[in-house]
Short mmCIF file of N, CA and C and ligand atoms in Angstrom, two decimals:
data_model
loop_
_atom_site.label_atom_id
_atom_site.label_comp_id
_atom_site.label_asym_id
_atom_site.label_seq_id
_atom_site.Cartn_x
_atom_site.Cartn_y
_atom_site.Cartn_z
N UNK P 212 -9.97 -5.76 8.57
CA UNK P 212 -8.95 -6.34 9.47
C UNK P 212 -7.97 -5.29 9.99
N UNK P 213 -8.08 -4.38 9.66
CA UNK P 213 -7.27 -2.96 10.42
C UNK P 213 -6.30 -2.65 9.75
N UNK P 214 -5.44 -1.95 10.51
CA UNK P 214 -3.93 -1.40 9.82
C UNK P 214 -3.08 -2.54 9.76
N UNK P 215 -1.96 -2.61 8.75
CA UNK P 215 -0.81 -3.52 9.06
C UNK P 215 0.18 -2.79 8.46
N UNK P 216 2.03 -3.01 9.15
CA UNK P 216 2.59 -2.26 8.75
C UNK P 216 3.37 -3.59 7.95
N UNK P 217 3.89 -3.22 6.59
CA UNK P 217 5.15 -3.89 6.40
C UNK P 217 6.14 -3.68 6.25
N UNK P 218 7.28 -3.56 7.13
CA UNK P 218 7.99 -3.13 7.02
C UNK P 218 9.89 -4.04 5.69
N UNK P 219 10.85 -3.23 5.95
CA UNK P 219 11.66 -3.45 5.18
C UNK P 219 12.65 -2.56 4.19
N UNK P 220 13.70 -3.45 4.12
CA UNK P 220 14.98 -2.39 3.25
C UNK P 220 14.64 -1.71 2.17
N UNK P 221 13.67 -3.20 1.27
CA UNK P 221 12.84 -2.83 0.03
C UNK P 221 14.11 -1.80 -0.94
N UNK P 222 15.60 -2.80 -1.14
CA UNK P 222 16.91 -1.99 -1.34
C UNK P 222 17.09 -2.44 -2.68
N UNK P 223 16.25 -2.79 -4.06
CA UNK P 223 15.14 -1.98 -3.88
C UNK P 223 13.89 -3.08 -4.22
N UNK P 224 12.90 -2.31 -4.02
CA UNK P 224 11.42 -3.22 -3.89
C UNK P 224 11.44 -4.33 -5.34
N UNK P 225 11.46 -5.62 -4.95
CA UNK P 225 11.59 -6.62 -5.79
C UNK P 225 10.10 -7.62 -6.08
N UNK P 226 9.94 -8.46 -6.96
CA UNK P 226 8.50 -8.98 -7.40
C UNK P 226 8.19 -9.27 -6.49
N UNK P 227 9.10 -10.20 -5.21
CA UNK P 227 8.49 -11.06 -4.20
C UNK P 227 8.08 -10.27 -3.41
N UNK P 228 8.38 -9.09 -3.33
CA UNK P 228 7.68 -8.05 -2.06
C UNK P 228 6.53 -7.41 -2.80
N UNK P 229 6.67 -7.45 -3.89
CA UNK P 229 5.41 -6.65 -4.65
C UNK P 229 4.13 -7.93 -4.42
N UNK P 230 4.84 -8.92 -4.18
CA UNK P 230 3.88 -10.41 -4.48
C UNK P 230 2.90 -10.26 -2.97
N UNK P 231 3.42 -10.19 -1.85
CA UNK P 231 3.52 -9.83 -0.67
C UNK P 231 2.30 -8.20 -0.28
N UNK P 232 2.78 -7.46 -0.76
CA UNK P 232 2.12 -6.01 -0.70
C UNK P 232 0.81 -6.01 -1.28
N UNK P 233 0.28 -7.18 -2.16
CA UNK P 233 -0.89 -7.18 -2.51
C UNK P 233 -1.89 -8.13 -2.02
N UNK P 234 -0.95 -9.08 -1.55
CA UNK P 234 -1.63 -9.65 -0.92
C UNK P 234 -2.07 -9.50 0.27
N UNK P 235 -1.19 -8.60 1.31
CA UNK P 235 -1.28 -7.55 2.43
C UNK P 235 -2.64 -6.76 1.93
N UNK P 236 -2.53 -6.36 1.24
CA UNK P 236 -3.51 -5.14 1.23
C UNK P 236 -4.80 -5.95 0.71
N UNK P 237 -4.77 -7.26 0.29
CA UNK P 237 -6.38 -8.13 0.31
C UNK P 237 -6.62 -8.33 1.71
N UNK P 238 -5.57 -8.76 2.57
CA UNK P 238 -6.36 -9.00 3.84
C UNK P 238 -6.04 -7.72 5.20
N UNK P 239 -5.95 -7.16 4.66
CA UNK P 239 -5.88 -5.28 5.53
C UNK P 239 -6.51 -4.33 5.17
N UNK P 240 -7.20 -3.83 5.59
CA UNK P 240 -7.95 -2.45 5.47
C UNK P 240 -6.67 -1.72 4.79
N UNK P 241 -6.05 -1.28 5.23
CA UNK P 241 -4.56 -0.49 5.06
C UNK P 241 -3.67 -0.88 5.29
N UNK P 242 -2.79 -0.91 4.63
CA UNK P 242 -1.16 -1.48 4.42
C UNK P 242 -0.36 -0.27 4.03
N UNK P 243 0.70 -0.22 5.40
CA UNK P 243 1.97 0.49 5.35
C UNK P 243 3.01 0.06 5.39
N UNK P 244 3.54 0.33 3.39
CA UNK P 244 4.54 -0.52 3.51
C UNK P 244 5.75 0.66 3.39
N UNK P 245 6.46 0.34 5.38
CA UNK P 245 7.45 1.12 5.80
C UNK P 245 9.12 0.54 5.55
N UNK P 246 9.62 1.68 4.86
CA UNK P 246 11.08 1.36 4.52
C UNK P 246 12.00 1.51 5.36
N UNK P 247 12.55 0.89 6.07
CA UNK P 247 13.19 1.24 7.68
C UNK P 247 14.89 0.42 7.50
N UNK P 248 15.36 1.12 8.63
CA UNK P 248 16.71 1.50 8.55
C UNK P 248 17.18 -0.34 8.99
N UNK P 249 17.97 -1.31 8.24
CA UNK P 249 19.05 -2.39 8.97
C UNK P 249 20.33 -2.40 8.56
N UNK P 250 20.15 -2.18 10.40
CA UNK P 250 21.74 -1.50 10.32
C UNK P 250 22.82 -2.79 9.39
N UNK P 251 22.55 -3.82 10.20
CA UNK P 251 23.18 -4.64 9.00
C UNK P 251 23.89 -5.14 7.70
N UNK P 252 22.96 -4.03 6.77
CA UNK P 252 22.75 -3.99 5.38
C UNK P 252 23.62 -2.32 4.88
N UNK P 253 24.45 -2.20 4.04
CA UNK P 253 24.90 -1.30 3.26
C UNK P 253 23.76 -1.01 2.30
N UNK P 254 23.12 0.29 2.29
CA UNK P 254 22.52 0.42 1.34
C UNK P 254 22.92 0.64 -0.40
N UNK P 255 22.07 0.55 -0.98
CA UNK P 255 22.17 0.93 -2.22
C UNK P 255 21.75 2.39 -2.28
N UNK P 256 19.81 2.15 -2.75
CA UNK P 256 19.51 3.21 -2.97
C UNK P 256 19.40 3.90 -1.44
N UNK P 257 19.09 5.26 -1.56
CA UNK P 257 19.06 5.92 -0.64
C UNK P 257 17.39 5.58 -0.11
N UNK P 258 17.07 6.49 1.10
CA UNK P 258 15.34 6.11 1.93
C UNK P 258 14.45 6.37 0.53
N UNK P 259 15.09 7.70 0.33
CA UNK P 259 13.96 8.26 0.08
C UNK P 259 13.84 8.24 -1.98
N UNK P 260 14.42 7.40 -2.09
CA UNK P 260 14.58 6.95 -3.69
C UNK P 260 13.87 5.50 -3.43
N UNK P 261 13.96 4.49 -2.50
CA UNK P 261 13.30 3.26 -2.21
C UNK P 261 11.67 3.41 -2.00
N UNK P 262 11.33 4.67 -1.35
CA UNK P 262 9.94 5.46 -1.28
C UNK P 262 9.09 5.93 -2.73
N UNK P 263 10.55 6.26 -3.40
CA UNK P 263 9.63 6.99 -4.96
C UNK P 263 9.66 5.38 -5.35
N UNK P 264 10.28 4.93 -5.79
CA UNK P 264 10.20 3.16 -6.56
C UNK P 264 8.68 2.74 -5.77
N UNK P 265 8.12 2.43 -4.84
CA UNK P 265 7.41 1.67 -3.88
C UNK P 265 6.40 2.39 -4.16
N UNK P 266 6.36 3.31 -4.01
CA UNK P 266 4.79 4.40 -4.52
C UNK P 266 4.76 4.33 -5.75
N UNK P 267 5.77 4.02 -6.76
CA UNK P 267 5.55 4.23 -8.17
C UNK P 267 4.58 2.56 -8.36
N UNK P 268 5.68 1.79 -7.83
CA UNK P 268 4.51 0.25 -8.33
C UNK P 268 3.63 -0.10 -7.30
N UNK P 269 3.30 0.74 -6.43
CA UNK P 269 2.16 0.45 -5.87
C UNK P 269 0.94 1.47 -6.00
N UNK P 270 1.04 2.34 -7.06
CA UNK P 270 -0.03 3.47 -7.13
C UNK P 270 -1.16 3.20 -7.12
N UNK P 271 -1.50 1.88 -7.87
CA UNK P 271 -2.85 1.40 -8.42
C UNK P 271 -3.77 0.43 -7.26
N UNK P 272 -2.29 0.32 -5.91
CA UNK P 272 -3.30 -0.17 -5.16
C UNK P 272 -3.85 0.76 -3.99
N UNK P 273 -5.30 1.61 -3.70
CA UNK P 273 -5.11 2.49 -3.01
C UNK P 273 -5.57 2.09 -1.33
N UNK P 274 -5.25 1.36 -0.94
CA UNK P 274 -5.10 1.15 0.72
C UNK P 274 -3.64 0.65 0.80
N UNK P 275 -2.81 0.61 0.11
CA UNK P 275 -1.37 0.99 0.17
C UNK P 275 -0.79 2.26 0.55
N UNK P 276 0.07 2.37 1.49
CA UNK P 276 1.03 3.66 2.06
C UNK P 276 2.49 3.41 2.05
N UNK P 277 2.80 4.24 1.75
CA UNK P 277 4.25 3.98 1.73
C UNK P 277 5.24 5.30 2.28
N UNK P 278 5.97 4.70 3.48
CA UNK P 278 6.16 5.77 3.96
C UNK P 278 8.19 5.21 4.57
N UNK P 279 8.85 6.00 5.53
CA UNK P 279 10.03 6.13 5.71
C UNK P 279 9.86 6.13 7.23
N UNK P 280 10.89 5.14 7.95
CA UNK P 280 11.36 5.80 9.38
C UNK P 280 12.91 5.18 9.55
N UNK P 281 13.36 5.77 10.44
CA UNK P 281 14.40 5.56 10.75
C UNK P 281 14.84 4.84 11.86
N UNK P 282 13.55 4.99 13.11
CA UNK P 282 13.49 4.61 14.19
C UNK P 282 13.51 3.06 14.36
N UNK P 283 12.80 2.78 15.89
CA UNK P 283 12.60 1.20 16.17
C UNK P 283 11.11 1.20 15.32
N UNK P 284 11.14 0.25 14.87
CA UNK P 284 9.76 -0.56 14.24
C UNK P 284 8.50 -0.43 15.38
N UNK P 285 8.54 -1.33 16.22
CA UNK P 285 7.95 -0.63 17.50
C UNK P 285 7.28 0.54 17.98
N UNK P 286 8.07 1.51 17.77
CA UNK P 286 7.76 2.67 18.42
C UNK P 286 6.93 3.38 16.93
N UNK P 287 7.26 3.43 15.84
CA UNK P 287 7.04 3.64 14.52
C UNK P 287 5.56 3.20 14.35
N UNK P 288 5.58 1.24 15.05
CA UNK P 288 4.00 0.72 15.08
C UNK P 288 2.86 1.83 15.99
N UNK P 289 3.56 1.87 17.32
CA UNK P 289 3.05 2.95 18.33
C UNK P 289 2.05 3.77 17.65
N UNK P 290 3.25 4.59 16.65
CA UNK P 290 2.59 6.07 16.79
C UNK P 290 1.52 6.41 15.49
N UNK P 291 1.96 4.67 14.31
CA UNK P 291 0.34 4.97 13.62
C UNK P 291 -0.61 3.90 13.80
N UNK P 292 -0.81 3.21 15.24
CA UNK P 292 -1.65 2.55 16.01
C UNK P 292 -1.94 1.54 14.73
N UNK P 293 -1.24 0.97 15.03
CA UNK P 293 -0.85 -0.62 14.04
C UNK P 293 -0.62 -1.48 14.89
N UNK P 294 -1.35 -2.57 14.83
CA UNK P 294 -1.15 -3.99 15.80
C UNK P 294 -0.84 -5.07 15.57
N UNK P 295 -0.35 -5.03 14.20
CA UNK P 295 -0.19 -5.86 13.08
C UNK P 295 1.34 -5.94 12.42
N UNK P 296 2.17 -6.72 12.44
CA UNK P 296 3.59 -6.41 11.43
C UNK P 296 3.20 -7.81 10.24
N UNK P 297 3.30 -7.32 9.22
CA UNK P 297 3.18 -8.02 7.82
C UNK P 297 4.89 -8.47 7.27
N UNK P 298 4.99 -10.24 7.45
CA UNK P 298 6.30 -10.02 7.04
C UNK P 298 5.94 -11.12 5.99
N UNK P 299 7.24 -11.32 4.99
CA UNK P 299 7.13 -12.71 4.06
C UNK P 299 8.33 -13.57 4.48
N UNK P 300 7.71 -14.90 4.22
CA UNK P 300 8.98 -15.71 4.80
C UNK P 300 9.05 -16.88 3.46
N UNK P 301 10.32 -16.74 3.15
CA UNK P 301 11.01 -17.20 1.80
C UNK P 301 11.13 -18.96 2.36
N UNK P 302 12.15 -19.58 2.99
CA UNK P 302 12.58 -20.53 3.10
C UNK P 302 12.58 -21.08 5.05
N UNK P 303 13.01 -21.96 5.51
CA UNK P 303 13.08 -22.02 7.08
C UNK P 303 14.28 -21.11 7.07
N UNK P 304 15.04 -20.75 6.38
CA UNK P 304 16.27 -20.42 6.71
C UNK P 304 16.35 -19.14 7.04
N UNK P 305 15.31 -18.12 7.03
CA UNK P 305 14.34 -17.26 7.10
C UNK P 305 13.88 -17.10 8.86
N UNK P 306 13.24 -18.43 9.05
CA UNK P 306 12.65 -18.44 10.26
C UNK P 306 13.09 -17.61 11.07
N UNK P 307 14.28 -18.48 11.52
CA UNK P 307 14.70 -18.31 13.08
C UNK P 307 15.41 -16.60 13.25
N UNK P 308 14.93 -15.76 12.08
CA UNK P 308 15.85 -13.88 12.57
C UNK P 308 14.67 -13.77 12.93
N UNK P 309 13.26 -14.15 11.92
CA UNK P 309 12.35 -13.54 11.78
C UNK P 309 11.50 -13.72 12.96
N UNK P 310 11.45 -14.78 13.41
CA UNK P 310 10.82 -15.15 14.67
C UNK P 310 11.38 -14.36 15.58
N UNK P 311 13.09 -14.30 16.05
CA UNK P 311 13.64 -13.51 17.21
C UNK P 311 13.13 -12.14 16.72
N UNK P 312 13.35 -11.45 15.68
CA UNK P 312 12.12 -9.79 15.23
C UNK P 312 10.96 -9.54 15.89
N UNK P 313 10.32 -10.90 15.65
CA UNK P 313 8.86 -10.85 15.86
C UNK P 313 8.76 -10.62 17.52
N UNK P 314 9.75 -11.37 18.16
CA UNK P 314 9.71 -11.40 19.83
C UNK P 314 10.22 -10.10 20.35
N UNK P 315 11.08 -9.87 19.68
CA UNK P 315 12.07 -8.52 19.90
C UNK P 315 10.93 -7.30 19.81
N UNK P 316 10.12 -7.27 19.15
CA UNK P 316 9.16 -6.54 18.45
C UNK P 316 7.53 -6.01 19.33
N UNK P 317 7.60 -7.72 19.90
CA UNK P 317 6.51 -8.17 20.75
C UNK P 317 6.56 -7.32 22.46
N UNK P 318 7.59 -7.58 22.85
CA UNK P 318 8.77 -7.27 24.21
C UNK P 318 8.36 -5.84 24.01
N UNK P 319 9.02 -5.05 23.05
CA UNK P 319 9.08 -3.44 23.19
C UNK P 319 7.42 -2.70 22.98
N UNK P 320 6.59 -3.68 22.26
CA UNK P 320 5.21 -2.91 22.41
C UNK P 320 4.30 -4.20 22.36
N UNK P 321 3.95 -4.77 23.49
CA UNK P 321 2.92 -5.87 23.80
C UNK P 321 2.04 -6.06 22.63
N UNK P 322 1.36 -4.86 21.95
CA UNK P 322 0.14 -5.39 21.39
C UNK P 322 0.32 -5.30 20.13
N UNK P 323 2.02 -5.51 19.46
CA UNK P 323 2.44 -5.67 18.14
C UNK P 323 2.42 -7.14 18.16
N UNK P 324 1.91 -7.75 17.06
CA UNK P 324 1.41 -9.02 16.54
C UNK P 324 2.19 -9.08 15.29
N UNK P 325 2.99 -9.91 14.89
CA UNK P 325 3.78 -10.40 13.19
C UNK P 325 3.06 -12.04 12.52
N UNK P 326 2.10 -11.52 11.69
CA UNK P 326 1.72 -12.29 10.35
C UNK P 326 2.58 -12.38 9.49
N UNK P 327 2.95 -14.01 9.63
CA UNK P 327 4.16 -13.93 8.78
C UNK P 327 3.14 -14.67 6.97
N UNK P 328 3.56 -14.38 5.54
CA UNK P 328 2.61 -14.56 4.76
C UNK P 328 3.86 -15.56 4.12
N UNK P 329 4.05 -16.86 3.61
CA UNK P 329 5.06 -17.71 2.63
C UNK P 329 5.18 -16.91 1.34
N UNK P 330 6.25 -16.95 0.57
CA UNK P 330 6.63 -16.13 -0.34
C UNK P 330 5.70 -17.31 -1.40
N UNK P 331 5.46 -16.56 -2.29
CA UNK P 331 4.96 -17.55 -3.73
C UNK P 331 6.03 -18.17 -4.17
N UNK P 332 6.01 -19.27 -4.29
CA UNK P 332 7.36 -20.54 -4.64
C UNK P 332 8.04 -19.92 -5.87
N UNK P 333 7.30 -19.01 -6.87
CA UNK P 333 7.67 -18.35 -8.14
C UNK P 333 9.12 -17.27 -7.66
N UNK P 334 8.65 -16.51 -6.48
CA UNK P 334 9.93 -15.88 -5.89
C UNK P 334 10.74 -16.33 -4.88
N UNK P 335 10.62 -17.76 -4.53
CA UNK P 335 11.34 -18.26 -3.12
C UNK P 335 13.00 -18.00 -3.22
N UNK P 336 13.56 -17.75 -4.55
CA UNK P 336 14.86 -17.73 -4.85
C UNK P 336 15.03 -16.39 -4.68
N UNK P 337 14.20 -15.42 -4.61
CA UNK P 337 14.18 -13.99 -4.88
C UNK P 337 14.87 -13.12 -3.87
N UNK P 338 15.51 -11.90 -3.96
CA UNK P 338 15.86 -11.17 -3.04
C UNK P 338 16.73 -9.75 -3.00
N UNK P 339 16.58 -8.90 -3.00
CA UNK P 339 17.14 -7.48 -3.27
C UNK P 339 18.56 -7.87 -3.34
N UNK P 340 19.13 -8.42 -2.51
CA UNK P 340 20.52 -8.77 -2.88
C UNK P 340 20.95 -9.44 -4.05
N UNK P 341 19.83 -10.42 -4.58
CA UNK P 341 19.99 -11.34 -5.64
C UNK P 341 20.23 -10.41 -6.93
N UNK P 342 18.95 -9.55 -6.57
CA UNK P 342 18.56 -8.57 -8.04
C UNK P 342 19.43 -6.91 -8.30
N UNK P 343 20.25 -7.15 -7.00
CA UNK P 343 21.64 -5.79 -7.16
C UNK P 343 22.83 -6.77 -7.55
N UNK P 344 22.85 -7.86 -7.61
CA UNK P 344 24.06 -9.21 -8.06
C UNK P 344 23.87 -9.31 -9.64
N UNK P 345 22.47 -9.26 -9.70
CA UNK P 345 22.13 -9.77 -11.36
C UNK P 345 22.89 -8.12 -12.48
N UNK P 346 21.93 -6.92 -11.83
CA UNK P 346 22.10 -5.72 -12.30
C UNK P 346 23.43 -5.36 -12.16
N UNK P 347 24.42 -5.91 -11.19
CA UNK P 347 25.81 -5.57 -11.21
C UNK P 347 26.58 -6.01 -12.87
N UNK P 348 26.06 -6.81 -13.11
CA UNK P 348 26.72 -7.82 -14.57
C UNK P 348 25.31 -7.70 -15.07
N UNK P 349 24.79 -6.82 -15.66
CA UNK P 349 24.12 -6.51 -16.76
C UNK P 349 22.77 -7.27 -17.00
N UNK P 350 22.62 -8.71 -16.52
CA UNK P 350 21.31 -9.13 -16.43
C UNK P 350 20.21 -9.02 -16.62
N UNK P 351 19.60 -9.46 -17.44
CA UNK P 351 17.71 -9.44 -17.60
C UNK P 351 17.09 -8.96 -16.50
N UNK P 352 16.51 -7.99 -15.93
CA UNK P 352 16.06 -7.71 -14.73
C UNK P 352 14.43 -8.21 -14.71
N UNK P 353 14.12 -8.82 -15.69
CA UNK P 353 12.63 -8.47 -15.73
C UNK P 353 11.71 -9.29 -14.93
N UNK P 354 12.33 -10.27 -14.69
CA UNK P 354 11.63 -11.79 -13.91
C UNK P 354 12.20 -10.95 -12.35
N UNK P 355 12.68 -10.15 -11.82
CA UNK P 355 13.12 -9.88 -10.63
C UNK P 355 12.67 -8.76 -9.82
N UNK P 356 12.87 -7.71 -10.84
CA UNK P 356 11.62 -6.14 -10.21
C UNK P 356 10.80 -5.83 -11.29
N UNK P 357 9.93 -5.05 -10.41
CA UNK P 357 8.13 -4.80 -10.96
C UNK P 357 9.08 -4.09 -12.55
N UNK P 358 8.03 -3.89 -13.71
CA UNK P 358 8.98 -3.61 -14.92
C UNK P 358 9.42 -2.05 -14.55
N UNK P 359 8.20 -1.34 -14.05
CA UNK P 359 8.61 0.30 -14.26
C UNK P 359 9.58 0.53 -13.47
N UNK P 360 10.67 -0.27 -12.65
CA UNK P 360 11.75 0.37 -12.02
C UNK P 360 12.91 -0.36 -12.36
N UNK P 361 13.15 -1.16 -13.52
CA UNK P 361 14.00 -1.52 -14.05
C UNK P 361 15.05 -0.81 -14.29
N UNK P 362 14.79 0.27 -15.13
CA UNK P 362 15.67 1.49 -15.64
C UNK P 362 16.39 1.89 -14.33
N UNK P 363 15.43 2.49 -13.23
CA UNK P 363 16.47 3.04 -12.31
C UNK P 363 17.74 1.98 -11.69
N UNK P 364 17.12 0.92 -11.65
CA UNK P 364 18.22 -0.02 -11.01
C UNK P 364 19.32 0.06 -12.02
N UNK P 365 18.86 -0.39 -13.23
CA UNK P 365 19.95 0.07 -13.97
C UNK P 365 20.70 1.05 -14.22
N UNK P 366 20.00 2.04 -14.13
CA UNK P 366 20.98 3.41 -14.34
C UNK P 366 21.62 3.60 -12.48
N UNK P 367 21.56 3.33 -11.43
CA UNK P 367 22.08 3.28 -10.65
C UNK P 367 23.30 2.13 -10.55
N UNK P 368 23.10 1.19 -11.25
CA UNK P 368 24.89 0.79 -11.39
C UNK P 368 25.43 1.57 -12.86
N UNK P 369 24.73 2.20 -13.33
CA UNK P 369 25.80 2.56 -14.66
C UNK P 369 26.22 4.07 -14.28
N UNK P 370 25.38 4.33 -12.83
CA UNK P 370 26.00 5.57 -11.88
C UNK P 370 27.30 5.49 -11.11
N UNK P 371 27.12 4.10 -10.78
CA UNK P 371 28.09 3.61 -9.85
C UNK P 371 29.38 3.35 -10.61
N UNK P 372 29.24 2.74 -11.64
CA UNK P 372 30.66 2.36 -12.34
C UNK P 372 31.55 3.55 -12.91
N UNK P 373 30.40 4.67 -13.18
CA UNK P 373 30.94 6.30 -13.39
C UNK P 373 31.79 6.52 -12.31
N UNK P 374 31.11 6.53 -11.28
CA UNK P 374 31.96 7.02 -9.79
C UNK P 374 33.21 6.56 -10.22
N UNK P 375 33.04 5.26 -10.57
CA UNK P 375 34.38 4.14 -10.17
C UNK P 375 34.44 3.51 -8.78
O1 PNS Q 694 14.12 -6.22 4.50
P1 PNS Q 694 14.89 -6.49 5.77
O2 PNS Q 694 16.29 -5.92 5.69
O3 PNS Q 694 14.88 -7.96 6.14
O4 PNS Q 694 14.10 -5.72 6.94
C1 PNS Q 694 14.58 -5.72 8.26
C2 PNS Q 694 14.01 -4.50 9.03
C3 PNS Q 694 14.41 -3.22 8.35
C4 PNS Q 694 12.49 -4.64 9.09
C5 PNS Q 694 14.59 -4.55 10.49
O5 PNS Q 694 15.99 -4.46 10.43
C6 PNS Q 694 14.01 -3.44 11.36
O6 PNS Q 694 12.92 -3.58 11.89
N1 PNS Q 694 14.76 -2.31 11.51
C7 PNS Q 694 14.32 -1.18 12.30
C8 PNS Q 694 15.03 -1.14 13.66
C9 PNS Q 694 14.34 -2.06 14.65
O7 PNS Q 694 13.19 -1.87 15.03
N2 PNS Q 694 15.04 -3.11 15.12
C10 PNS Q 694 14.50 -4.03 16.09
C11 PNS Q 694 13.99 -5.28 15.46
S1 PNS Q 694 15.25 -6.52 15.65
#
């Protein structure tokens, strides 16, 4: 079925996107799952720390890529001839950005197409924001990110509270 990109903050990569990325990569030849800039969103981790996490729990699947842009999504699809955007959609409440993305997306390069995949009802509550809320106050992380990146989330707020 060709290339597909998935893109996202992945601030940082949580079960429901891990839930998502494998299932991408059953129905894709190749899956690029791209970590891209919303403006929107204050980051946590930095690009290129969201890149080591994402390659770390996705090693074992190998038509997985995981890569960084900064640019429009669009133009990013362009230039590794991807016709495909791979998104997950949690709740309706979800819909209506994701749909205007998908058009927004559509408009700037005609022959970008968005498969949207339903989140597994197990993570419908799920969400990088949820799981930097839990890790802020010390929380069980384990039901929330893949296990091997637990530690960093954690040691990135016990970085943060150093700062002050
Ligand atoms: O995980 P997120 O934050 O919901 O992902 C949103 C993201 C990063 C995919 C979106 O903000 C994006 O595509 N950013 C890149 C800039 C761009 O192409 N914007 C136009 C689409 S509205």
């Amino acid at each position: 079925m060709g290339i597909a990109i998935y893109p996202g903050s992945f601030d940082p990569v949580t079960l429901g996107h891990l839930n998502i990325i494998k299932r991408g990569a059953e129905i894709f030849d190749r899956l690029i799952v791209c970590v891209m800039v919303n403006s929107e969103k204050v980051g946590l981790f930095t690009p290129a720390e969201r890149v080591e996490l994402l390659r770390r729990v996705t090693a074992e699947l190998p038509n997985v890529e995981v890569d960084a842009s900064q640019g429009l999504l669009a133009d990013y699809a362009r230039k590794r001839k991807a016709h495909v955007l791979v998104k997950g959609l949690r709740a309706v409440s979800d819909y209506e950005s994701e749909i205007q993305m998908a058009m927004i997306n559509s408009k700037l390069y005609s022959r970008l197409d968005t498969v949207f995949l339903y989140t597994s009802p197990k993570y419908a509550y799920l969400s990088s924001t949820v799981v930097k809320e839990m890790a802020r106050y010390g929380a069980d992380l384990s039901d929330f990110v893949p296990r091997e990146i637990i530690r960093d989330v954690q040691a990135k707020f016990y970085e943060k509270n150093r700062e002050g």
